[in-house]
mmCIF file of N, CA, C and O in Angstrom:
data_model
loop_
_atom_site.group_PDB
_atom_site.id
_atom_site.type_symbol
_atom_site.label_atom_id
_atom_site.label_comp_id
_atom_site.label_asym_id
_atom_site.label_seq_id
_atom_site.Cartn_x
_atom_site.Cartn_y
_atom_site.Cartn_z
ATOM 1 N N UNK A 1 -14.047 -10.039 -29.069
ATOM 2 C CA UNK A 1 -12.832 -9.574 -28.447
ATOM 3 C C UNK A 1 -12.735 -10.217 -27.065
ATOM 4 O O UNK A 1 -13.657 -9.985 -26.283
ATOM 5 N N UNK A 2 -11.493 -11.177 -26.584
ATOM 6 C CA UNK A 2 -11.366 -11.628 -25.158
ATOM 7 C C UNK A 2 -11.287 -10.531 -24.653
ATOM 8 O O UNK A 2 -10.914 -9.497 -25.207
ATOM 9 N N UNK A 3 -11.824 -10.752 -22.954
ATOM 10 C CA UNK A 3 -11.561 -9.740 -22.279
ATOM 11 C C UNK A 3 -10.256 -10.472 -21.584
ATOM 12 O O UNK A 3 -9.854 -11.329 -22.370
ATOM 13 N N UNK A 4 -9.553 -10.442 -20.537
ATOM 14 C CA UNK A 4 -8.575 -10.619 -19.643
ATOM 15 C C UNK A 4 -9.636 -10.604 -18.251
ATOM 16 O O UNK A 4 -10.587 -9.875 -17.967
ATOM 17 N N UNK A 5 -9.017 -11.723 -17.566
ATOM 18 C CA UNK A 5 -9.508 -11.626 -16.394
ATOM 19 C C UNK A 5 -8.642 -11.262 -14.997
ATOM 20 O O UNK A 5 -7.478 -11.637 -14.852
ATOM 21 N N UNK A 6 -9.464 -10.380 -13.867
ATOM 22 C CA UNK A 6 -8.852 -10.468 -13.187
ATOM 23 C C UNK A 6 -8.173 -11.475 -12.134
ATOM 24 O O UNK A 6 -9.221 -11.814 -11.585
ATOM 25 N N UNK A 7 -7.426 -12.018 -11.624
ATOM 26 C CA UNK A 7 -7.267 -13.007 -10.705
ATOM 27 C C UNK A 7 -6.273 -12.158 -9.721
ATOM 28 O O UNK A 7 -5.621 -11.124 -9.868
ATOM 29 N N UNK A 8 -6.509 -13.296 -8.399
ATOM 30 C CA UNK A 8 -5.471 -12.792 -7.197
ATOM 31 C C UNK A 8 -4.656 -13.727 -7.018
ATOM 32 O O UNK A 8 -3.815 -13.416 -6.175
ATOM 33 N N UNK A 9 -4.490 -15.021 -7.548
ATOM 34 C CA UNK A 9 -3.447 -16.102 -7.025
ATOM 35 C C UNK A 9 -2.284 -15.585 -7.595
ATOM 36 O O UNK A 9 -2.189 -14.860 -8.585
ATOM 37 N N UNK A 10 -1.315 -16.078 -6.795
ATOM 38 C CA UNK A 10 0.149 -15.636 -7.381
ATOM 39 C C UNK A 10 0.414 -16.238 -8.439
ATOM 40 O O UNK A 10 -0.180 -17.251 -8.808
ATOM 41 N N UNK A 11 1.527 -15.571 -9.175
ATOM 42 C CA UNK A 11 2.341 -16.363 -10.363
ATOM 43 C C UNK A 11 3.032 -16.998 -10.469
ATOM 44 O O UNK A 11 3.126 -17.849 -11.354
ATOM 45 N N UNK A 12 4.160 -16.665 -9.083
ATOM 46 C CA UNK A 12 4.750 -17.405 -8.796
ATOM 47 C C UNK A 12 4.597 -18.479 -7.165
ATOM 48 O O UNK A 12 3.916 -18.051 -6.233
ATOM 49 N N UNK A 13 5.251 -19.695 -7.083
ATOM 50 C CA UNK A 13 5.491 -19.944 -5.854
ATOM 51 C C UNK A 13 6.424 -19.453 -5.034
ATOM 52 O O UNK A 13 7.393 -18.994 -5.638
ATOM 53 N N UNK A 14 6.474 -19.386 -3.795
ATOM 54 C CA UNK A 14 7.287 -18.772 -2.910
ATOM 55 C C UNK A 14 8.473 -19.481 -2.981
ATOM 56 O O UNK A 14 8.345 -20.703 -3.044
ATOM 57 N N UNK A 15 9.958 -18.883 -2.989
ATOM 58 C CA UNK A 15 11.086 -19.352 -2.764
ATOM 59 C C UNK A 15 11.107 -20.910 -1.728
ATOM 60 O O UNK A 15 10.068 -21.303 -1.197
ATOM 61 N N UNK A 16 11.939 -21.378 -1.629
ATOM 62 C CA UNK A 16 12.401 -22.308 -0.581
ATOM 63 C C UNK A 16 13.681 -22.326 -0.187
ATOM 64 O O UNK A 16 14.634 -22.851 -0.764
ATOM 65 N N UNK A 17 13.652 -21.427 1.331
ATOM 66 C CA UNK A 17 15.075 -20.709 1.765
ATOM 67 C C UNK A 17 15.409 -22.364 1.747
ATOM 68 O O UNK A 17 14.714 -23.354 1.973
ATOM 69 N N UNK A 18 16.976 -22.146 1.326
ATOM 70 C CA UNK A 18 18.199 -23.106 1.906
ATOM 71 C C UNK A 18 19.094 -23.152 2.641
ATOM 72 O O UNK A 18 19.990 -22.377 2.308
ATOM 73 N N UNK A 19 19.324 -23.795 3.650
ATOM 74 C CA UNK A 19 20.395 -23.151 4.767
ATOM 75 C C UNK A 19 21.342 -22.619 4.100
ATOM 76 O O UNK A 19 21.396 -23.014 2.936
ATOM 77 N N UNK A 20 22.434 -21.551 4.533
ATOM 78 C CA UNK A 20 23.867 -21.544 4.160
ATOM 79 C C UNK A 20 24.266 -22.535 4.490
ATOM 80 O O UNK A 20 23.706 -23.270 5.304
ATOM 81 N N UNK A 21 25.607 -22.819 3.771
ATOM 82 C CA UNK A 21 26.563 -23.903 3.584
ATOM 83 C C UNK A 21 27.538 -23.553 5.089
ATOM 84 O O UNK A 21 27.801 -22.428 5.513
ATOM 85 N N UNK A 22 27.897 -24.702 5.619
ATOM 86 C CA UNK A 22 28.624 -24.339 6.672
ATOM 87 C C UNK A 22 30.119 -24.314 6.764
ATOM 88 O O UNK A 22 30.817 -24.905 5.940
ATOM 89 N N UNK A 23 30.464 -23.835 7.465
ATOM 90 C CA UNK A 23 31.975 -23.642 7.154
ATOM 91 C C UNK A 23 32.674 -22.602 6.604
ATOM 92 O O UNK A 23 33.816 -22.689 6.153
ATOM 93 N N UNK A 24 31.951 -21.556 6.641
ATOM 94 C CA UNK A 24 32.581 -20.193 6.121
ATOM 95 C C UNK A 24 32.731 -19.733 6.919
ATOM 96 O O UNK A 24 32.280 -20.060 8.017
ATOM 97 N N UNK A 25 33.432 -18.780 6.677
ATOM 98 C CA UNK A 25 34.327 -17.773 7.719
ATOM 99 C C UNK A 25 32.904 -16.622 7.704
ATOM 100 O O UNK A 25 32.225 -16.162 6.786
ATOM 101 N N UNK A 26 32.874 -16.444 9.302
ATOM 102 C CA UNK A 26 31.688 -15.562 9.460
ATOM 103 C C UNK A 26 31.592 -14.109 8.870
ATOM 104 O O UNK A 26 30.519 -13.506 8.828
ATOM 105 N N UNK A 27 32.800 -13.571 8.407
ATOM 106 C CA UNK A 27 32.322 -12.352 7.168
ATOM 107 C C UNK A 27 31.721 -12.784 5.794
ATOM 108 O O UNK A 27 31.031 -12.244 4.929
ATOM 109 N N UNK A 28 32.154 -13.695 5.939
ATOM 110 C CA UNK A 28 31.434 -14.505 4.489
ATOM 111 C C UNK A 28 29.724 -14.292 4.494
ATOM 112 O O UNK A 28 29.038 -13.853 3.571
ATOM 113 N N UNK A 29 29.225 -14.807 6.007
ATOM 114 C CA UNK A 29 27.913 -14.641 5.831
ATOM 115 C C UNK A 29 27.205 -13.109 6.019
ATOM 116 O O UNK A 29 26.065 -12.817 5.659
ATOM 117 N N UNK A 30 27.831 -12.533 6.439
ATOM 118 C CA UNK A 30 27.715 -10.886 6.544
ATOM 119 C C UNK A 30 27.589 -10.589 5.382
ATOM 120 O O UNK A 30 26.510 -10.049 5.140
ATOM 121 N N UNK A 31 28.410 -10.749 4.347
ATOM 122 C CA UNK A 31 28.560 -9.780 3.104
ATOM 123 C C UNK A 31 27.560 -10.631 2.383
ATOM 124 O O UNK A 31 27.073 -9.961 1.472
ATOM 125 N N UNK A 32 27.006 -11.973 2.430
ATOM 126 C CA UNK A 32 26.174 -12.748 1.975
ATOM 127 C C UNK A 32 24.754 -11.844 2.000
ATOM 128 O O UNK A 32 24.144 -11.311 1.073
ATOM 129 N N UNK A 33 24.476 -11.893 3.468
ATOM 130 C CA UNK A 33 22.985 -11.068 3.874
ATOM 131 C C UNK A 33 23.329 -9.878 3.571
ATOM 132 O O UNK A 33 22.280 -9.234 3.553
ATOM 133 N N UNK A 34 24.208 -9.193 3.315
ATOM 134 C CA UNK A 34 23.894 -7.562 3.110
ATOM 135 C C UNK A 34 23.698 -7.763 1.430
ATOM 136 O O UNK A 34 22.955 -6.995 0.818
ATOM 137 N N UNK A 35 24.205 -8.528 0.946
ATOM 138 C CA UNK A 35 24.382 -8.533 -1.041
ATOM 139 C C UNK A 35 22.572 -8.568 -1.185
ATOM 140 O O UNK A 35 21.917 -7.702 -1.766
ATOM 141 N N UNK A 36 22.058 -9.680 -0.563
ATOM 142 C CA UNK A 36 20.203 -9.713 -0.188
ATOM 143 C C UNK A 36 19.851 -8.622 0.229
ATOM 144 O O UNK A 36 18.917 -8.065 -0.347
ATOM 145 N N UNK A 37 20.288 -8.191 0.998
ATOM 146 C CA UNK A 37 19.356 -7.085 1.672
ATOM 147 C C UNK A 37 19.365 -5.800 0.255
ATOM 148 O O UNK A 37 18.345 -5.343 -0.259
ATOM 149 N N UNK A 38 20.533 -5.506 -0.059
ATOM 150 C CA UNK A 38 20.861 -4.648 -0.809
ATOM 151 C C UNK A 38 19.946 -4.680 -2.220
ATOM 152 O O UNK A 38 19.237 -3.819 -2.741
ATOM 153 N N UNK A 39 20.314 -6.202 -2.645
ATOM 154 C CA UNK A 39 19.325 -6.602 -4.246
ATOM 155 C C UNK A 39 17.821 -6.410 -3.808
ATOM 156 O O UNK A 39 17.097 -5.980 -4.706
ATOM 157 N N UNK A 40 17.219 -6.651 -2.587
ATOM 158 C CA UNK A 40 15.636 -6.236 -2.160
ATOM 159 C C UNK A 40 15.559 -5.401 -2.435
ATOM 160 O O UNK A 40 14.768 -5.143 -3.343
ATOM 161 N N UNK A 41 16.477 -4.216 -1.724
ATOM 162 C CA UNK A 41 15.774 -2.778 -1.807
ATOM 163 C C UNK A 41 15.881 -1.856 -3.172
ATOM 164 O O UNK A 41 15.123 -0.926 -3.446
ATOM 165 N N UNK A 42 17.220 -2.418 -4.131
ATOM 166 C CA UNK A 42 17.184 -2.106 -5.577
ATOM 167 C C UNK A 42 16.021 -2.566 -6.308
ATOM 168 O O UNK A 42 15.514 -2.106 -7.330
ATOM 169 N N UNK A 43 15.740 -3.419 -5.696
ATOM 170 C CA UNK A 43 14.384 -4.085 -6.416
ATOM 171 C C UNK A 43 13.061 -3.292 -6.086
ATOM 172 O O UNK A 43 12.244 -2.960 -6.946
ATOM 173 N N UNK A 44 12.969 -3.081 -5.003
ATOM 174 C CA UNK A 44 11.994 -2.473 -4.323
ATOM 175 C C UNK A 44 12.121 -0.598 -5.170
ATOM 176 O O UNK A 44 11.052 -0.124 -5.553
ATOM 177 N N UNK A 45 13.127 0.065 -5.321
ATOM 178 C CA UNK A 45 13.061 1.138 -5.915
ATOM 179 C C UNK A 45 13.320 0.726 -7.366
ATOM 180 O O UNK A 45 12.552 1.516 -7.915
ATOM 181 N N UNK A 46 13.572 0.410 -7.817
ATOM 182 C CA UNK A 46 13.568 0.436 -8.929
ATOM 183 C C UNK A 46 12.021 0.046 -9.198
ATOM 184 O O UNK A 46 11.492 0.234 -10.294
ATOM 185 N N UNK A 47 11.345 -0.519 -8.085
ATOM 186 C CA UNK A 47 9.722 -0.797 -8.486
ATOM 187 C C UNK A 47 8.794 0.348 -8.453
ATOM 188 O O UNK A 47 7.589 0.340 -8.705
ATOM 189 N N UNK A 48 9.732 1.582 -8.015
ATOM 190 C CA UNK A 48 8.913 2.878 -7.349
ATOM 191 C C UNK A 48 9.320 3.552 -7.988
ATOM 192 O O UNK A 48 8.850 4.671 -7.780
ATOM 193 N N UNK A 49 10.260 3.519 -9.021
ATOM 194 C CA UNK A 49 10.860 4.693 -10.361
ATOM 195 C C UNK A 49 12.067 5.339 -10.098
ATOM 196 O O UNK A 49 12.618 5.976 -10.996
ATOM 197 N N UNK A 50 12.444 5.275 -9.223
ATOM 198 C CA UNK A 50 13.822 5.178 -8.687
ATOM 199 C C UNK A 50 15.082 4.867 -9.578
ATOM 200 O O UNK A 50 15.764 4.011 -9.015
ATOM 201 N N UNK A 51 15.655 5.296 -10.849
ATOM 202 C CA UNK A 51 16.009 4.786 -11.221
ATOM 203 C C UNK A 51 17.814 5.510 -11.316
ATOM 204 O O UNK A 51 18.790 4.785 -11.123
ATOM 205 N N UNK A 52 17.901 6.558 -11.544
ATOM 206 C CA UNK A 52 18.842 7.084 -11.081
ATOM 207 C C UNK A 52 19.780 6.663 -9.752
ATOM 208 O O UNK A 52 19.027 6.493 -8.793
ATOM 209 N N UNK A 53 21.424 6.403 -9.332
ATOM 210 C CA UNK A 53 22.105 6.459 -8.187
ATOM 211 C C UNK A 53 21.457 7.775 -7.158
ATOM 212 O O UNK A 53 20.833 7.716 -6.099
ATOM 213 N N UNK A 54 21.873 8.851 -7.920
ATOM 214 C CA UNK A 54 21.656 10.369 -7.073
ATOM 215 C C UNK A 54 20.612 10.613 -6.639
ATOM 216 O O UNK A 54 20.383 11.581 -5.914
ATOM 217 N N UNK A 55 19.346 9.331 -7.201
ATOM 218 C CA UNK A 55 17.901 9.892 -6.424
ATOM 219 C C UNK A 55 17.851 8.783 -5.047
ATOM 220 O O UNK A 55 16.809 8.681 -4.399
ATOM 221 N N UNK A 56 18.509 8.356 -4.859
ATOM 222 C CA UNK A 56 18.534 7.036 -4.194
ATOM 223 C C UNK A 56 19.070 7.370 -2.953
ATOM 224 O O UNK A 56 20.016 6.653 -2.628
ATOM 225 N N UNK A 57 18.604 8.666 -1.774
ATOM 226 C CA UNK A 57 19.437 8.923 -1.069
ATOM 227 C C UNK A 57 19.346 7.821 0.016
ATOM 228 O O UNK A 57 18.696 6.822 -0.290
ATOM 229 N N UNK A 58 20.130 7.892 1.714
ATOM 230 C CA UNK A 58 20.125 7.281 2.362
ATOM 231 C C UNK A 58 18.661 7.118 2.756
ATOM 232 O O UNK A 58 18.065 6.041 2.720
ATOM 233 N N UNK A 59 18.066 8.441 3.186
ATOM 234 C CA UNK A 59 16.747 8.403 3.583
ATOM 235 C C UNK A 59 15.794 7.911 3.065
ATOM 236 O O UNK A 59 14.749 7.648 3.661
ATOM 237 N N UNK A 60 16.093 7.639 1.437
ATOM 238 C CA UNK A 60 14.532 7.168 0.674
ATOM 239 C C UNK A 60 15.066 6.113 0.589
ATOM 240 O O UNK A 60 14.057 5.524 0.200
ATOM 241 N N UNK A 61 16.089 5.057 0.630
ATOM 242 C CA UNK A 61 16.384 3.682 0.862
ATOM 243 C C UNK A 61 16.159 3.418 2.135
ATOM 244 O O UNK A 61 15.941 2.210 2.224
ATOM 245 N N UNK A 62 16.075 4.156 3.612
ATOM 246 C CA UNK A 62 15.430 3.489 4.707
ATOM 247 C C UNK A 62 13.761 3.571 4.553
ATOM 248 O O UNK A 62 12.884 2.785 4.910
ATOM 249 N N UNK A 63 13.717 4.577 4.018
ATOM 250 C CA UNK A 63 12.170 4.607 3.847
ATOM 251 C C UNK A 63 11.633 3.570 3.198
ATOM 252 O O UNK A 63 10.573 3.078 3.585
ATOM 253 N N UNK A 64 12.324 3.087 2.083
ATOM 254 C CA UNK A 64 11.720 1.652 1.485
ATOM 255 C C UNK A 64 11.965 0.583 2.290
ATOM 256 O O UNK A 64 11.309 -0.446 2.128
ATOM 257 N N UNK A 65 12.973 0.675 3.301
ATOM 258 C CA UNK A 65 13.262 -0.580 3.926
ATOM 259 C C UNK A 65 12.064 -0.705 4.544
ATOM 260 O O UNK A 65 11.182 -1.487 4.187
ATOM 261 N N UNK A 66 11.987 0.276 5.747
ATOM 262 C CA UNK A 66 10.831 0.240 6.289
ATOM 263 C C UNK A 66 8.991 -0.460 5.691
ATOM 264 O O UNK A 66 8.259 -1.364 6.092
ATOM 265 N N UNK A 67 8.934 0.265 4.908
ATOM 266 C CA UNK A 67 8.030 0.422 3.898
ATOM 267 C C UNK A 67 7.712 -1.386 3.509
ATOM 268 O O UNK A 67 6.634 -1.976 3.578
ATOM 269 N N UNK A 68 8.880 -1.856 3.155
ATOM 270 C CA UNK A 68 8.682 -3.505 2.872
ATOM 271 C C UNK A 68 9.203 -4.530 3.707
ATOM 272 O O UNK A 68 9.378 -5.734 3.523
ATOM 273 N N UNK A 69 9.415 -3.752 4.692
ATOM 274 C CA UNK A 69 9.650 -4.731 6.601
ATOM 275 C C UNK A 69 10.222 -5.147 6.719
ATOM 276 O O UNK A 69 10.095 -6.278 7.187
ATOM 277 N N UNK A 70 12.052 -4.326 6.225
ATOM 278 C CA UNK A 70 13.017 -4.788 6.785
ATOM 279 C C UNK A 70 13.494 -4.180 7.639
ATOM 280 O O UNK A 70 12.917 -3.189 8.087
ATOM 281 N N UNK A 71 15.001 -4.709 8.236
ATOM 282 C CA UNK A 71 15.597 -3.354 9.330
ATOM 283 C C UNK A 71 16.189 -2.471 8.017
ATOM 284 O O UNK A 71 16.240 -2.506 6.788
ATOM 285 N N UNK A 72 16.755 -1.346 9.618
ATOM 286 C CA UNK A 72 17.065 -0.175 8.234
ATOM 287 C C UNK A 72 18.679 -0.417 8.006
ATOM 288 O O UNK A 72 19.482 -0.709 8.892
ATOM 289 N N UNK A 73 18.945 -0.237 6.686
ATOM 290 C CA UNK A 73 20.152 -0.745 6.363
ATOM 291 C C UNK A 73 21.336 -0.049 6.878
ATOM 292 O O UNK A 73 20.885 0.920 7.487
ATOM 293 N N UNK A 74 22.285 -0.041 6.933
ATOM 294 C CA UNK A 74 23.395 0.494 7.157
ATOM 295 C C UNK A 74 24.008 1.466 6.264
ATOM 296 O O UNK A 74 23.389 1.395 5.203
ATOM 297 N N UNK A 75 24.914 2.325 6.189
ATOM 298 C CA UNK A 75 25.433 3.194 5.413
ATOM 299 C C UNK A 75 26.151 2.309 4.089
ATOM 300 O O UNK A 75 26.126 2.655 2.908
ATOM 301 N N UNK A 76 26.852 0.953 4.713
ATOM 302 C CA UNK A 76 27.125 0.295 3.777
ATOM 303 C C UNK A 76 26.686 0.275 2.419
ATOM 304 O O UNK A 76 26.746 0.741 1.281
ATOM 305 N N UNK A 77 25.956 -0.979 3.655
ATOM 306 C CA UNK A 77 24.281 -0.938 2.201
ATOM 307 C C UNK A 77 23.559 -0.357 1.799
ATOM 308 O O UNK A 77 22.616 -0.817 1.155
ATOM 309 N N UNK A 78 23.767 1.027 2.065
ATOM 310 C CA UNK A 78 22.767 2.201 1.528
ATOM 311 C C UNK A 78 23.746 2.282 -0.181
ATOM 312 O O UNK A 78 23.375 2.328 -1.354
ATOM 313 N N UNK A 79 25.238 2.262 0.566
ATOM 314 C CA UNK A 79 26.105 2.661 -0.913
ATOM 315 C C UNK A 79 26.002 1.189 -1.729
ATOM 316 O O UNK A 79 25.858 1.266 -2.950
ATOM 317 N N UNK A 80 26.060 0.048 -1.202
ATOM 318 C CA UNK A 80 25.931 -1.262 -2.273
ATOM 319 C C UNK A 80 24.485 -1.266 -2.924
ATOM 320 O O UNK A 80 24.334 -1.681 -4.073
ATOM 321 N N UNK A 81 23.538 -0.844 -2.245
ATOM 322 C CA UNK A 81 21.996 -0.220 -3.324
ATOM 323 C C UNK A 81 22.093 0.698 -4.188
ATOM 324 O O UNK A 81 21.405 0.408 -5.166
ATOM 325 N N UNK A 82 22.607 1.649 -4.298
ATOM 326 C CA UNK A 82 22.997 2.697 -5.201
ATOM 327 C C UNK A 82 24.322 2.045 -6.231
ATOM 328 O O UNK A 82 24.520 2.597 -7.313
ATOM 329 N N UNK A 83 25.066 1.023 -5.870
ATOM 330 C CA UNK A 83 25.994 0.330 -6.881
ATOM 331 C C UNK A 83 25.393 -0.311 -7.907
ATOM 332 O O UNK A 83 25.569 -0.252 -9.124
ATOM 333 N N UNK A 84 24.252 -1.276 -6.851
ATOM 334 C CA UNK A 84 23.193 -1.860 -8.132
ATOM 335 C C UNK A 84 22.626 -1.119 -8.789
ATOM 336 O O UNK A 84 22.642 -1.110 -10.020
ATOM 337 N N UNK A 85 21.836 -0.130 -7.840
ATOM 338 C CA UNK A 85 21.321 0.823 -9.175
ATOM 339 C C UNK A 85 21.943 1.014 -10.860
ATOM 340 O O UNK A 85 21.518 0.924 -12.011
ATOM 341 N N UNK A 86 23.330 1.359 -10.072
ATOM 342 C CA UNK A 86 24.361 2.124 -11.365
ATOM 343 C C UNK A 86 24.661 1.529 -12.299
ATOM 344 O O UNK A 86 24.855 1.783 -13.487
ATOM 345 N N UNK A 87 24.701 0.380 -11.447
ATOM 346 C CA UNK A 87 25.376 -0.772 -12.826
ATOM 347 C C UNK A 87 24.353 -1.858 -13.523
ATOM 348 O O UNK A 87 24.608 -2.615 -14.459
ATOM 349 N N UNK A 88 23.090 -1.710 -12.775
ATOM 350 C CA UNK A 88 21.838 -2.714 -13.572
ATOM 351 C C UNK A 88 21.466 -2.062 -14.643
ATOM 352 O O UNK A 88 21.155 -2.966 -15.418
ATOM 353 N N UNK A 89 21.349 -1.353 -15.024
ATOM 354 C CA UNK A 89 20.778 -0.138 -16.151
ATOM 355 C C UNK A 89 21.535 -1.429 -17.229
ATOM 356 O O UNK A 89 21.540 -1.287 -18.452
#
Protein backbone atom coordinates (compact mmCIF):
# COMPACT_ATOMS: atom_id res chain seq x y z
CA UNK A 1 0.00 0.00 0.00
CA UNK A 2 1.65 3.66 -1.02
CA UNK A 3 1.75 5.82 1.67
CA UNK A 4 1.39 9.72 0.55
CA UNK A 5 3.95 11.94 1.51
CA UNK A 6 4.07 14.89 3.34
CA UNK A 7 5.63 17.98 1.57
CA UNK A 8 5.71 21.88 2.23
CA UNK A 9 6.53 23.35 -1.27
CA UNK A 10 3.71 25.04 -2.84
CA UNK A 11 1.52 23.85 -5.67
CA UNK A 12 1.22 26.56 -7.05
CA UNK A 13 3.52 29.56 -8.22
CA UNK A 14 2.77 32.93 -7.05
CA UNK A 15 0.68 35.21 -9.33
CA UNK A 16 2.56 37.93 -11.41
CA UNK A 17 0.72 41.27 -10.58
CA UNK A 18 0.22 43.28 -13.93
CA UNK A 19 -0.05 46.88 -13.93
CA UNK A 20 -3.61 48.22 -14.66
CA UNK A 21 -4.13 49.40 -18.05
CA UNK A 22 -3.98 53.13 -18.19
CA UNK A 23 -6.45 55.37 -19.13
CA UNK A 24 -9.44 54.64 -17.18
CA UNK A 25 -11.49 56.79 -15.55
CA UNK A 26 -10.44 56.62 -11.84
CA UNK A 27 -13.81 54.89 -10.58
CA UNK A 28 -12.94 52.31 -12.86
CA UNK A 29 -9.98 51.45 -10.68
CA UNK A 30 -11.94 51.70 -7.40
CA UNK A 31 -14.58 49.27 -8.32
CA UNK A 32 -11.58 47.18 -9.87
CA UNK A 33 -9.76 46.86 -6.24
CA UNK A 34 -12.89 46.52 -4.28
CA UNK A 35 -14.27 43.43 -6.91
CA UNK A 36 -10.41 41.86 -5.41
CA UNK A 37 -10.76 42.76 -2.22
CA UNK A 38 -14.30 41.41 -2.07
CA UNK A 39 -13.43 37.83 -4.17
CA UNK A 40 -10.38 37.46 -1.23
CA UNK A 41 -12.52 37.62 1.51
CA UNK A 42 -15.39 35.26 -0.16
CA UNK A 43 -12.62 33.11 -0.62
CA UNK A 44 -11.22 33.41 2.64
CA UNK A 45 -14.85 32.47 4.27
CA UNK A 46 -15.95 30.31 2.29
CA UNK A 47 -12.45 28.59 3.42
CA UNK A 48 -13.78 28.86 7.11
CA UNK A 49 -17.43 27.35 6.36
CA UNK A 50 -19.02 30.36 5.92
CA UNK A 51 -21.24 29.51 3.53
CA UNK A 52 -24.51 31.08 3.95
CA UNK A 53 -25.11 35.34 2.98
CA UNK A 54 -26.84 35.77 6.66
CA UNK A 55 -23.79 34.23 8.42
CA UNK A 56 -21.51 36.60 6.78
CA UNK A 57 -22.04 39.57 9.02
CA UNK A 58 -20.08 42.89 8.76
CA UNK A 59 -18.06 41.94 11.79
CA UNK A 60 -16.98 38.37 10.79
CA UNK A 61 -15.93 39.77 7.25
CA UNK A 62 -13.63 42.43 9.10
CA UNK A 63 -12.52 39.82 11.24
CA UNK A 64 -11.31 37.80 8.25
CA UNK A 65 -9.93 40.82 6.72
CA UNK A 66 -7.89 41.36 9.50
CA UNK A 67 -7.11 37.80 10.09
CA UNK A 68 -5.48 37.56 6.33
CA UNK A 69 -3.84 41.25 6.37
CA UNK A 70 -5.96 43.30 4.72
CA UNK A 71 -7.55 46.76 5.55
CA UNK A 72 -10.97 46.48 6.84
CA UNK A 73 -13.41 46.70 4.13
CA UNK A 74 -16.02 49.10 3.78
CA UNK A 75 -19.78 48.63 4.17
CA UNK A 76 -19.73 48.41 0.44
CA UNK A 77 -17.70 45.59 0.28
CA UNK A 78 -18.95 43.99 3.19
CA UNK A 79 -22.43 43.82 0.93
CA UNK A 80 -20.39 42.83 -2.56
CA UNK A 81 -18.86 39.70 -0.21
CA UNK A 82 -22.12 38.53 0.81
CA UNK A 83 -23.29 38.96 -3.17
CA UNK A 84 -20.55 36.49 -3.96
CA UNK A 85 -21.43 34.42 -1.37
CA UNK A 86 -25.15 34.24 -2.74
CA UNK A 87 -24.58 33.77 -6.06
CA UNK A 88 -21.31 31.29 -6.09
CA UNK A 89 -23.27 28.41 -4.59
Amino acid sequence: MAVAAVTTEQYHKPLRKKPLPAGRPREWYITHNRRLKAMRLAIALLDTGVYCPSTATDRRIRATAERIGIHPPSDTTCRMVRSLIRHGR
